[in-house]
PDB file of C-alpha atoms in Angstrom:
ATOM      1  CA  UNK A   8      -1.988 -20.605  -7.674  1.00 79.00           C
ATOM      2  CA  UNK A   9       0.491 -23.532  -8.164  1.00 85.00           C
ATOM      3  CA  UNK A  10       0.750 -25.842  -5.063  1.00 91.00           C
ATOM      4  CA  UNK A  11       4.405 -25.220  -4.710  1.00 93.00           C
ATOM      5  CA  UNK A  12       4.241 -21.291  -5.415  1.00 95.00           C
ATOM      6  CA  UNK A  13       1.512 -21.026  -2.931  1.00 95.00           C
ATOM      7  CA  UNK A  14       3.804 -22.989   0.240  1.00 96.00           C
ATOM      8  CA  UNK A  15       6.691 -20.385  -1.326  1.00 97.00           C
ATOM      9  CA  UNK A  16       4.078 -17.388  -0.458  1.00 97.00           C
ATOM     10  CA  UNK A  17       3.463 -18.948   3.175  1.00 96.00           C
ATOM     11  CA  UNK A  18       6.676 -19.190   4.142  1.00 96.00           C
ATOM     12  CA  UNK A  19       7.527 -15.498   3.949  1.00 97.00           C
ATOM     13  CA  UNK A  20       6.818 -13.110   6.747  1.00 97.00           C
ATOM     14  CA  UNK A  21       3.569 -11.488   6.413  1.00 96.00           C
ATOM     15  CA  UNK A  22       4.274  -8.027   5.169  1.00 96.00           C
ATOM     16  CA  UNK A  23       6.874  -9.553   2.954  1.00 97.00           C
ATOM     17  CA  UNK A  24       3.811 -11.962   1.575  1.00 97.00           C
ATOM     18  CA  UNK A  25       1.459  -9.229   0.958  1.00 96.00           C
ATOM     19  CA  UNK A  26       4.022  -6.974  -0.834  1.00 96.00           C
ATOM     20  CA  UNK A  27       5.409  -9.972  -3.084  1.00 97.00           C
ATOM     21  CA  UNK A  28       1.778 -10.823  -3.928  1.00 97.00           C
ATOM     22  CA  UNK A  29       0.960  -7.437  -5.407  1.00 96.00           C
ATOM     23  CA  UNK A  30       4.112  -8.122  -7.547  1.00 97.00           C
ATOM     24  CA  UNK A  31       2.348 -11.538  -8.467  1.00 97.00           C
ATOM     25  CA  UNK A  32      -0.775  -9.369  -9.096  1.00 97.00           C
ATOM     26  CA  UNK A  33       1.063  -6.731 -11.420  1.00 98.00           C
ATOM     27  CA  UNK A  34       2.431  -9.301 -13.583  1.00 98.00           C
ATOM     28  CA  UNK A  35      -0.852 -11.079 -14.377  1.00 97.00           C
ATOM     29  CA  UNK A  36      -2.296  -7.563 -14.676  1.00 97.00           C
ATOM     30  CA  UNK A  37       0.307  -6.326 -16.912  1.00 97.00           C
ATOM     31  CA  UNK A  38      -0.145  -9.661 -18.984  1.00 97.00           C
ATOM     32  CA  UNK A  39      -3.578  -9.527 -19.267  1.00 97.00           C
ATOM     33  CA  UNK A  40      -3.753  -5.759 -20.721  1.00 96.00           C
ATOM     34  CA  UNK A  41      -1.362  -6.973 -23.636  1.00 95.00           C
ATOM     35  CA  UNK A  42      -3.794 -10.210 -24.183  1.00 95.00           C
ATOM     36  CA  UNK A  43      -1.339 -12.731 -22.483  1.00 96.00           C
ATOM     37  CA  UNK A  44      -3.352 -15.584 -21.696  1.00 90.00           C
ATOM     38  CA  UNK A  45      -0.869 -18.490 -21.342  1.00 91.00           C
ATOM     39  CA  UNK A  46       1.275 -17.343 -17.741  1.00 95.00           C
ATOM     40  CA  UNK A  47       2.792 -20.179 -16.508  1.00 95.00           C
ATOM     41  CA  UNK A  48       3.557 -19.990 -12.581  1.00 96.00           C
ATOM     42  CA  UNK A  49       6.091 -22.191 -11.195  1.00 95.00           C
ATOM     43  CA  UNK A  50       8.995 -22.272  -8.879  1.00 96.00           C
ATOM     44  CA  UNK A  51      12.483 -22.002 -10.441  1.00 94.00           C
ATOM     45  CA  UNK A  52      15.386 -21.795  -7.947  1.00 92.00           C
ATOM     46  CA  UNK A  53      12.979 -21.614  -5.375  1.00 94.00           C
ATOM     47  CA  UNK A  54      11.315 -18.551  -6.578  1.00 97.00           C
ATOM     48  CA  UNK A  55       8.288 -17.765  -7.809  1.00 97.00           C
ATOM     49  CA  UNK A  56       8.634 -17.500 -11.509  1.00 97.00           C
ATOM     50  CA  UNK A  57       6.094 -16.746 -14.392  1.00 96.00           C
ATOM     51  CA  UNK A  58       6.968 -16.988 -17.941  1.00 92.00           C
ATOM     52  CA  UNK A  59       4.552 -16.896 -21.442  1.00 93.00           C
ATOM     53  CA  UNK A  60       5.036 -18.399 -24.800  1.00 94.00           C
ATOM     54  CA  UNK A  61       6.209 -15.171 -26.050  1.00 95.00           C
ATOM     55  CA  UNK A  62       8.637 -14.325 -23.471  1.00 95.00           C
ATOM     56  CA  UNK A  63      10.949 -14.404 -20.853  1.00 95.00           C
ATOM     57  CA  UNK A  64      10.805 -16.170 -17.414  1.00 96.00           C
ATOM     58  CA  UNK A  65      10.405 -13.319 -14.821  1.00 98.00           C
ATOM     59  CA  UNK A  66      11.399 -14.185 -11.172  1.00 97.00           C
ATOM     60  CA  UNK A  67      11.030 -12.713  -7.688  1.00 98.00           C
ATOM     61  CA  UNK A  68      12.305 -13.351  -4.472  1.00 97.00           C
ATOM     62  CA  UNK A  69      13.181 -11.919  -0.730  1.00 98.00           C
ATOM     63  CA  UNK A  70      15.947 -13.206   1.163  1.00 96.00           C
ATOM     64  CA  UNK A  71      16.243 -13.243   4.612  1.00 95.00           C
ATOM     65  CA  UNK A  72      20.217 -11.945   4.180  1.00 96.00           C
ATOM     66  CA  UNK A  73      18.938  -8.882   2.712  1.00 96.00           C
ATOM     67  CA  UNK A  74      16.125  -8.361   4.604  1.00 97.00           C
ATOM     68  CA  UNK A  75      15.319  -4.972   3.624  1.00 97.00           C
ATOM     69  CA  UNK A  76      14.472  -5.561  -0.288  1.00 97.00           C
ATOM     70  CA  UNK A  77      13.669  -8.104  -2.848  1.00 97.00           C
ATOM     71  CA  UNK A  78      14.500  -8.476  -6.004  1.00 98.00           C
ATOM     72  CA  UNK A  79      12.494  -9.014  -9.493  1.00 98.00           C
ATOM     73  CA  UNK A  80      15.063 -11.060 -11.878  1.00 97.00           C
ATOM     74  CA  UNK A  81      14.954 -11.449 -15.639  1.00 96.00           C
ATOM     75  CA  UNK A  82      16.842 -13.733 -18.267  1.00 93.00           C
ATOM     76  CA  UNK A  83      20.656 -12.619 -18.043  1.00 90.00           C
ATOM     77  CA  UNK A  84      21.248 -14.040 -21.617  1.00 89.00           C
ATOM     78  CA  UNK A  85      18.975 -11.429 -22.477  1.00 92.00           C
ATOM     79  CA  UNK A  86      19.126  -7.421 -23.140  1.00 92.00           C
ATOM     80  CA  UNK A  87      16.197  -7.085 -20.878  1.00 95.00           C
ATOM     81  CA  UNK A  88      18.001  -5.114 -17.952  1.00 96.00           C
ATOM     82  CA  UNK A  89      20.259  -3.476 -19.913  1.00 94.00           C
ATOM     83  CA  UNK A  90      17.434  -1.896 -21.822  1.00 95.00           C
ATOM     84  CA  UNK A  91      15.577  -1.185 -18.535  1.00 96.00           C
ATOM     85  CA  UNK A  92      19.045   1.111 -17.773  1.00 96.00           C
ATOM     86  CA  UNK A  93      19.230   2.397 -20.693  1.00 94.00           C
ATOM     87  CA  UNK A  94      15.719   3.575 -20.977  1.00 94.00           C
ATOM     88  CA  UNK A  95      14.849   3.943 -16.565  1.00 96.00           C
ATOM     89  CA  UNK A  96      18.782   5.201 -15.082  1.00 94.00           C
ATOM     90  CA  UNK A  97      18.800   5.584 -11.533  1.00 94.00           C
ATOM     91  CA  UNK A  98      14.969   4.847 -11.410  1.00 96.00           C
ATOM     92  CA  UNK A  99      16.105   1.846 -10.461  1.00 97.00           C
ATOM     93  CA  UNK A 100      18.914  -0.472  -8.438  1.00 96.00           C
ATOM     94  CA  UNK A 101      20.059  -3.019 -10.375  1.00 97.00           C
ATOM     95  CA  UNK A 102      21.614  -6.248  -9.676  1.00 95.00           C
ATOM     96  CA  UNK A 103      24.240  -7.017 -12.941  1.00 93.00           C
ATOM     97  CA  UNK A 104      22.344  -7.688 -15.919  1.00 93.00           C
ATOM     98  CA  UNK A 105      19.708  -9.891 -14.154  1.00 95.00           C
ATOM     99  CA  UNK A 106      17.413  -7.943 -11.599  1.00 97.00           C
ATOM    100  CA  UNK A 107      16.115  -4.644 -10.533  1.00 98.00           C
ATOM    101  CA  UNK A 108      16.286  -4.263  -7.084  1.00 98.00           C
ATOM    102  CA  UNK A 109      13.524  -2.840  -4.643  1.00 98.00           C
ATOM    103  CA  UNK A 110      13.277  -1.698  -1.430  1.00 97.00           C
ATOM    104  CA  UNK A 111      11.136  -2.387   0.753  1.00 95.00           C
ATOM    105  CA  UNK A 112       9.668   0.187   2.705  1.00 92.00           C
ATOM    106  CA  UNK A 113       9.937   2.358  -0.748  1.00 94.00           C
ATOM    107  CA  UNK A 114       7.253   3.646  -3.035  1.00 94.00           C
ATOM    108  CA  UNK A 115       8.039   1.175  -6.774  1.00 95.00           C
ATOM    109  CA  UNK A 116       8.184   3.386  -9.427  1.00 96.00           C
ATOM    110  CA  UNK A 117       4.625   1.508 -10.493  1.00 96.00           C
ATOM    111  CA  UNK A 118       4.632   2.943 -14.208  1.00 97.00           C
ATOM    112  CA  UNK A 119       8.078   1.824 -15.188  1.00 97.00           C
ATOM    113  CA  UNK A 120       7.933  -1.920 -13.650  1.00 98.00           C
ATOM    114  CA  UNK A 121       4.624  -2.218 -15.820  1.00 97.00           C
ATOM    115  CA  UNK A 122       6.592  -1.516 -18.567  1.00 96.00           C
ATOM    116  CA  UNK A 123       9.564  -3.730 -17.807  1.00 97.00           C
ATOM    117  CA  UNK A 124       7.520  -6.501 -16.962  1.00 97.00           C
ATOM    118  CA  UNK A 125       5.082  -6.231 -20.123  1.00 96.00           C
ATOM    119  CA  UNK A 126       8.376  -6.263 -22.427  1.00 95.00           C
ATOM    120  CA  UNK A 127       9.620  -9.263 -20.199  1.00 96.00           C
ATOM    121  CA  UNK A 128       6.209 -10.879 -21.265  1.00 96.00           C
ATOM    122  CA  UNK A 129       6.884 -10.100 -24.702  1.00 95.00           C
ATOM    123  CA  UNK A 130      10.441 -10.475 -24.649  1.00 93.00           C
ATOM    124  CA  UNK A 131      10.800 -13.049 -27.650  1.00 91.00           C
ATOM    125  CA  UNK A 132       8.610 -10.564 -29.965  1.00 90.00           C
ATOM    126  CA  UNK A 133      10.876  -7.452 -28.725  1.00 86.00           C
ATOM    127  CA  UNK A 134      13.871  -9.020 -28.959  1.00 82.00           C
ATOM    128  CA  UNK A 135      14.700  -7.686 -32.730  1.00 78.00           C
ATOM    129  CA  UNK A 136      14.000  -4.254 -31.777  1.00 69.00           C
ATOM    130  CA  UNK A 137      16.267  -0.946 -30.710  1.00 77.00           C
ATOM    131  CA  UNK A 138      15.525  -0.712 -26.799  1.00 77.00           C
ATOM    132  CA  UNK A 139      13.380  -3.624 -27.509  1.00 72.00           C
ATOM    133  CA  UNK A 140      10.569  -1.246 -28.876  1.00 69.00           C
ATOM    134  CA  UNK A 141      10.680   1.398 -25.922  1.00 68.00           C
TER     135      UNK A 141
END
Protein backbone atom coordinates (compact mmCIF):
# COMPACT_ATOMS: atom_id res chain seq x y z
CA UNK A 1 0.00 0.00 0.00
CA UNK A 2 1.25 3.55 -0.89
CA UNK A 3 2.88 5.38 2.11
CA UNK A 4 0.44 8.19 1.93
CA UNK A 5 -2.78 5.91 1.31
CA UNK A 6 -1.76 3.80 4.17
CA UNK A 7 -1.48 7.18 6.94
CA UNK A 8 -5.09 8.05 5.00
CA UNK A 9 -6.36 4.40 6.28
CA UNK A 10 -4.94 5.17 9.95
CA UNK A 11 -6.46 8.14 10.43
CA UNK A 12 -10.04 6.91 10.16
CA UNK A 13 -11.90 5.43 13.06
CA UNK A 14 -11.58 1.81 13.23
CA UNK A 15 -14.82 0.43 11.95
CA UNK A 16 -14.71 3.12 9.35
CA UNK A 17 -10.98 1.61 8.41
CA UNK A 18 -12.06 -1.87 8.18
CA UNK A 19 -15.19 -1.13 6.06
CA UNK A 20 -13.20 1.31 3.59
CA UNK A 21 -10.54 -1.42 3.28
CA UNK A 22 -12.91 -4.07 1.98
CA UNK A 23 -13.82 -1.34 -0.61
CA UNK A 24 -9.93 -1.17 -1.30
CA UNK A 25 -10.12 -5.02 -1.43
CA UNK A 26 -13.17 -5.15 -3.97
CA UNK A 27 -11.54 -2.95 -6.34
CA UNK A 28 -8.28 -4.90 -6.67
CA UNK A 29 -10.51 -7.99 -6.70
CA UNK A 30 -12.77 -6.73 -9.28
CA UNK A 31 -9.55 -5.65 -11.31
CA UNK A 32 -7.87 -8.65 -11.08
CA UNK A 33 -10.90 -10.96 -12.44
CA UNK A 34 -10.91 -8.70 -15.70
CA UNK A 35 -6.85 -9.13 -15.92
CA UNK A 36 -6.08 -5.52 -14.64
CA UNK A 37 -2.66 -5.63 -13.60
CA UNK A 38 -1.49 -1.97 -13.65
CA UNK A 39 -3.81 -0.29 -10.39
CA UNK A 40 -2.26 2.63 -9.44
CA UNK A 41 -3.07 3.70 -5.66
CA UNK A 42 -2.59 7.17 -4.70
CA UNK A 43 -4.18 9.97 -2.84
CA UNK A 44 -6.11 12.56 -4.89
CA UNK A 45 -7.95 15.23 -2.85
CA UNK A 46 -7.03 13.45 0.05
CA UNK A 47 -8.70 10.29 -0.85
CA UNK A 48 -7.73 7.17 -1.61
CA UNK A 49 -7.89 6.83 -5.32
CA UNK A 50 -7.03 3.91 -7.79
CA UNK A 51 -7.04 4.30 -11.43
CA UNK A 52 -5.64 1.75 -14.53
CA UNK A 53 -4.39 2.50 -17.94
CA UNK A 54 -7.67 1.64 -19.31
CA UNK A 55 -9.82 3.59 -17.11
CA UNK A 56 -11.12 5.92 -14.86
CA UNK A 57 -9.76 7.18 -11.46
CA UNK A 58 -12.16 5.70 -8.80
CA UNK A 59 -12.17 7.48 -5.35
CA UNK A 60 -13.47 6.86 -1.83
CA UNK A 61 -13.79 8.70 1.15
CA UNK A 62 -15.71 9.19 4.74
CA UNK A 63 -16.17 12.44 6.19
CA UNK A 64 -16.52 13.17 9.56
CA UNK A 65 -19.65 15.78 8.56
CA UNK A 66 -21.51 12.91 7.34
CA UNK A 67 -20.62 10.52 9.63
CA UNK A 68 -23.03 7.95 8.83
CA UNK A 69 -21.84 7.02 5.08
CA UNK A 70 -19.08 7.33 2.63
CA UNK A 71 -18.99 7.80 -0.62
CA UNK A 72 -17.26 5.93 -3.78
CA UNK A 73 -16.69 8.84 -6.55
CA UNK A 74 -16.05 8.45 -10.26
CA UNK A 75 -14.91 10.89 -13.16
CA UNK A 76 -17.85 13.55 -13.49
CA UNK A 77 -16.70 14.32 -17.13
CA UNK A 78 -17.70 10.93 -17.61
CA UNK A 79 -21.15 8.88 -18.24
CA UNK A 80 -20.08 6.53 -15.56
CA UNK A 81 -22.88 7.42 -12.91
CA UNK A 82 -25.32 8.20 -15.16
CA UNK A 83 -25.08 4.75 -16.61
CA UNK A 84 -24.94 3.25 -13.07
CA UNK A 85 -28.75 5.08 -12.80
CA UNK A 86 -29.75 4.17 -15.70
CA UNK A 87 -28.92 0.56 -15.45
CA UNK A 88 -29.07 0.22 -10.95
CA UNK A 89 -32.28 3.08 -10.05
CA UNK A 90 -32.85 3.37 -6.53
CA UNK A 91 -30.25 0.54 -5.86
CA UNK A 92 -28.33 3.19 -5.13
CA UNK A 93 -27.94 7.03 -3.57
CA UNK A 94 -26.23 9.07 -5.69
CA UNK A 95 -24.33 12.15 -5.27
CA UNK A 96 -24.81 14.33 -8.90
CA UNK A 97 -23.07 12.69 -11.57
CA UNK A 98 -19.94 11.85 -9.47
CA UNK A 99 -20.58 9.24 -6.58
CA UNK A 100 -22.80 6.57 -5.29
CA UNK A 101 -23.43 6.97 -1.90
CA UNK A 102 -23.38 4.22 0.95
CA UNK A 103 -24.44 3.85 4.18
CA UNK A 104 -22.89 2.69 6.64
CA UNK A 105 -24.45 0.37 8.82
CA UNK A 106 -26.22 -0.99 5.40
CA UNK A 107 -25.78 -4.23 3.55
CA UNK A 108 -23.83 -2.78 -0.30
CA UNK A 109 -25.62 -4.16 -2.91
CA UNK A 110 -22.11 -6.32 -3.47
CA UNK A 111 -23.09 -7.56 -7.12
CA UNK A 112 -23.85 -4.20 -8.62
CA UNK A 113 -20.68 -2.17 -7.12
CA UNK A 114 -18.58 -5.09 -8.79
CA UNK A 115 -20.01 -4.16 -11.78
CA UNK A 116 -19.71 -0.40 -11.50
CA UNK A 117 -16.34 -0.57 -10.40
CA UNK A 118 -15.11 -3.18 -13.16
CA UNK A 119 -16.63 -0.70 -15.93
CA UNK A 120 -14.86 2.21 -13.95
CA UNK A 121 -11.65 0.04 -14.52
CA UNK A 122 -12.44 -0.26 -18.01
CA UNK A 123 -13.96 2.94 -18.49
CA UNK A 124 -11.75 4.19 -21.54
CA UNK A 125 -12.59 0.74 -23.47
CA UNK A 126 -16.50 1.19 -22.54
CA UNK A 127 -16.69 4.51 -23.24
CA UNK A 128 -18.01 4.01 -27.07
CA UNK A 129 -20.64 1.76 -25.98
CA UNK A 130 -24.71 2.09 -25.21
CA UNK A 131 -24.78 1.86 -21.23
CA UNK A 132 -21.14 1.47 -21.66
CA UNK A 133 -21.62 -2.32 -22.56
CA UNK A 134 -24.13 -3.21 -19.62
Amino acid sequence: MDLSVKQKFEAYPENIRILLESIRDLIFSVAKQEGILDITETLKWGEPSYVSKIGSTIRFDWKVKHPEQFCIYFNCKTSLVDTFKEIYGDTFIYEGNRAIVLKINEDIPLEALIHCISMSLRYKKLKHLNLLGA
